[in-house]
Coordinates of C-alpha atoms in Angstrom, one line a residue:
M1 CA 0.0 0.0 0.0
P2 CA 1.4 3.4 -0.9
Y3 CA 2.0 6.1 1.7
E4 CA 0.7 8.8 -0.6
F5 CA -1.9 8.8 -3.4
D6 CA -1.6 11.5 -6.0
Y7 CA -5.3 12.1 -6.8
S8 CA -4.5 14.8 -9.3
E9 CA -2.4 12.4 -11.4
F10 CA -5.1 9.7 -11.1
K11 CA -7.8 12.2 -12.3
R12 CA -5.6 13.5 -15.2
K13 CA -4.9 9.9 -16.4
K14 CA -8.6 9.0 -16.2
L15 CA -9.6 12.1 -18.2
E16 CA -6.8 11.5 -20.7
D17 CA -7.9 7.9 -21.2
K18 CA -11.5 9.2 -21.7
D19 CA -12.7 6.8 -19.0
E20 CA -16.5 7.2 -19.4
A21 CA -17.3 5.4 -16.2
Y22 CA -15.0 7.8 -14.3
D23 CA -16.4 10.8 -16.1
Y24 CA -20.0 9.7 -15.4
Y25 CA -19.7 8.6 -11.8
C26 CA -17.0 10.7 -10.3
K27 CA -18.0 14.2 -9.3
C28 CA -15.0 14.8 -7.0
D29 CA -13.2 18.0 -7.6
Y30 CA -10.3 17.3 -5.3
E31 CA -6.8 18.2 -6.5
G32 CA -3.6 17.1 -4.7
T33 CA -2.0 14.3 -2.9
L34 CA -3.6 12.2 -0.2
E35 CA -1.5 11.0 2.7
L36 CA -2.4 7.4 3.6
Y37 CA -1.5 5.1 6.5
T38 CA 1.3 2.6 6.1
D39 CA 0.5 -1.0 6.6
E40 CA 2.0 -0.9 10.1
E41 CA 0.0 2.1 11.0
L42 CA -3.2 0.5 9.7
R43 CA -2.5 -2.6 11.9
E44 CA -1.8 -0.5 15.0
H45 CA -4.8 1.8 14.6
S46 CA -7.1 -1.1 13.7
N47 CA -6.0 -3.1 16.8
F48 CA -6.3 0.0 19.0
L49 CA -9.9 0.6 17.8
K50 CA -10.8 -3.1 18.2
V51 CA -9.8 -3.0 21.8
L52 CA -11.9 0.1 22.4
G53 CA -14.8 -1.4 20.5
N54 CA -16.0 -3.6 23.5
P55 CA -18.8 -1.9 25.5
L56 CA -17.4 -3.0 28.9
R57 CA -13.9 -1.9 28.1
L58 CA -15.2 1.4 26.9
Q59 CA -17.1 1.8 30.2
I60 CA -13.9 0.9 32.2
L61 CA -12.0 3.5 30.3
K62 CA -14.7 6.1 31.0
I63 CA -14.3 5.4 34.7
L64 CA -10.5 5.5 34.5
S65 CA -10.6 8.8 32.6
H66 CA -11.9 10.4 35.9
V67 CA -9.9 8.5 38.5
D68 CA -7.3 5.8 38.9
M69 CA -9.0 2.8 40.5
C70 CA -8.6 -0.8 41.6
V71 CA -10.4 -3.7 39.9
C72 CA -12.7 -4.3 42.9
A73 CA -14.0 -0.7 42.8
I74 CA -14.5 -0.8 39.0
S75 CA -16.4 -4.1 39.2
E76 CA -18.6 -2.7 42.0
I77 CA -19.4 0.4 39.9
L78 CA -20.2 -1.6 36.8
G79 CA -22.1 -4.4 38.7
Q80 CA -19.9 -7.0 37.0
Q81 CA -17.8 -9.9 38.4
Q82 CA -14.3 -9.0 39.4
T83 CA -12.9 -11.8 37.2
L84 CA -14.6 -10.4 34.1
V85 CA -13.4 -6.8 34.8
S86 CA -9.9 -8.2 35.4
H87 CA -10.0 -10.0 32.1
H88 CA -10.9 -6.8 30.2
L89 CA -8.3 -4.8 32.1
S90 CA -5.8 -7.4 31.1
K91 CA -6.7 -6.9 27.4
L92 CA -6.4 -3.1 27.9
K93 CA -3.0 -3.6 29.5
S94 CA -1.8 -5.9 26.8
A95 CA -2.7 -3.2 24.2
R96 CA -0.8 -0.7 26.3
I97 CA -3.9 1.4 26.8
V98 CA -3.9 1.1 30.6
E99 CA -1.2 0.5 33.1
E100 CA -1.2 -0.8 36.7
R101 CA 0.7 0.0 39.8
Q102 CA 0.8 -1.8 43.1
N103 CA -0.6 0.0 46.2
G104 CA -0.3 -2.3 49.1
K105 CA -2.3 -5.4 48.2
Y106 CA -4.3 -3.6 45.5
R107 CA -3.4 -3.0 41.8
I108 CA -4.4 0.5 40.8
Y109 CA -5.2 1.0 37.1
S110 CA -4.8 4.2 35.1
I111 CA -5.0 5.3 31.5
K112 CA -1.6 5.1 29.8
D113 CA -2.5 6.0 26.2
K114 CA -3.4 9.7 26.0
R115 CA -5.4 9.2 22.8
V116 CA -8.1 7.5 24.9
K117 CA -9.1 10.7 26.8
Q118 CA -9.2 12.5 23.4
I119 CA -11.4 9.8 21.9
L120 CA -13.7 9.8 25.0
A121 CA -14.1 13.6 24.7
V122 CA -15.0 13.3 21.1
L123 CA -17.6 10.6 21.8
A124 CA -19.1 12.7 24.6
D125 CA -19.1 15.8 22.4
G126 CA -20.8 13.9 19.5
S127 CA -18.3 15.3 17.0

């Protein structure tokens, strides 16, 4: 997959070739070069969004966007079993979205990836 796509060159070639389908269907008047994701960036962003795509994980992140918290408190707030919440926190940790620190006998979770708070703000804003 290319890193850039020169739409101007594509459009020029289509018009030069007298591509009737292009001329009929395409009403795009964009001129310029489009910057595309690399294959590695696509994999990374896709995996990041897949992890966020689970409703329970999204709710956990909403809680952690306000305060760092232990799994027992998160499970109480969500009304879910602690083992289920731990499982989802483990997935978030594996994706390097959250991190944990030890505080006595408790593991306290916090958001590590700063993109999460931005995404949650966009979701709340409806933009």
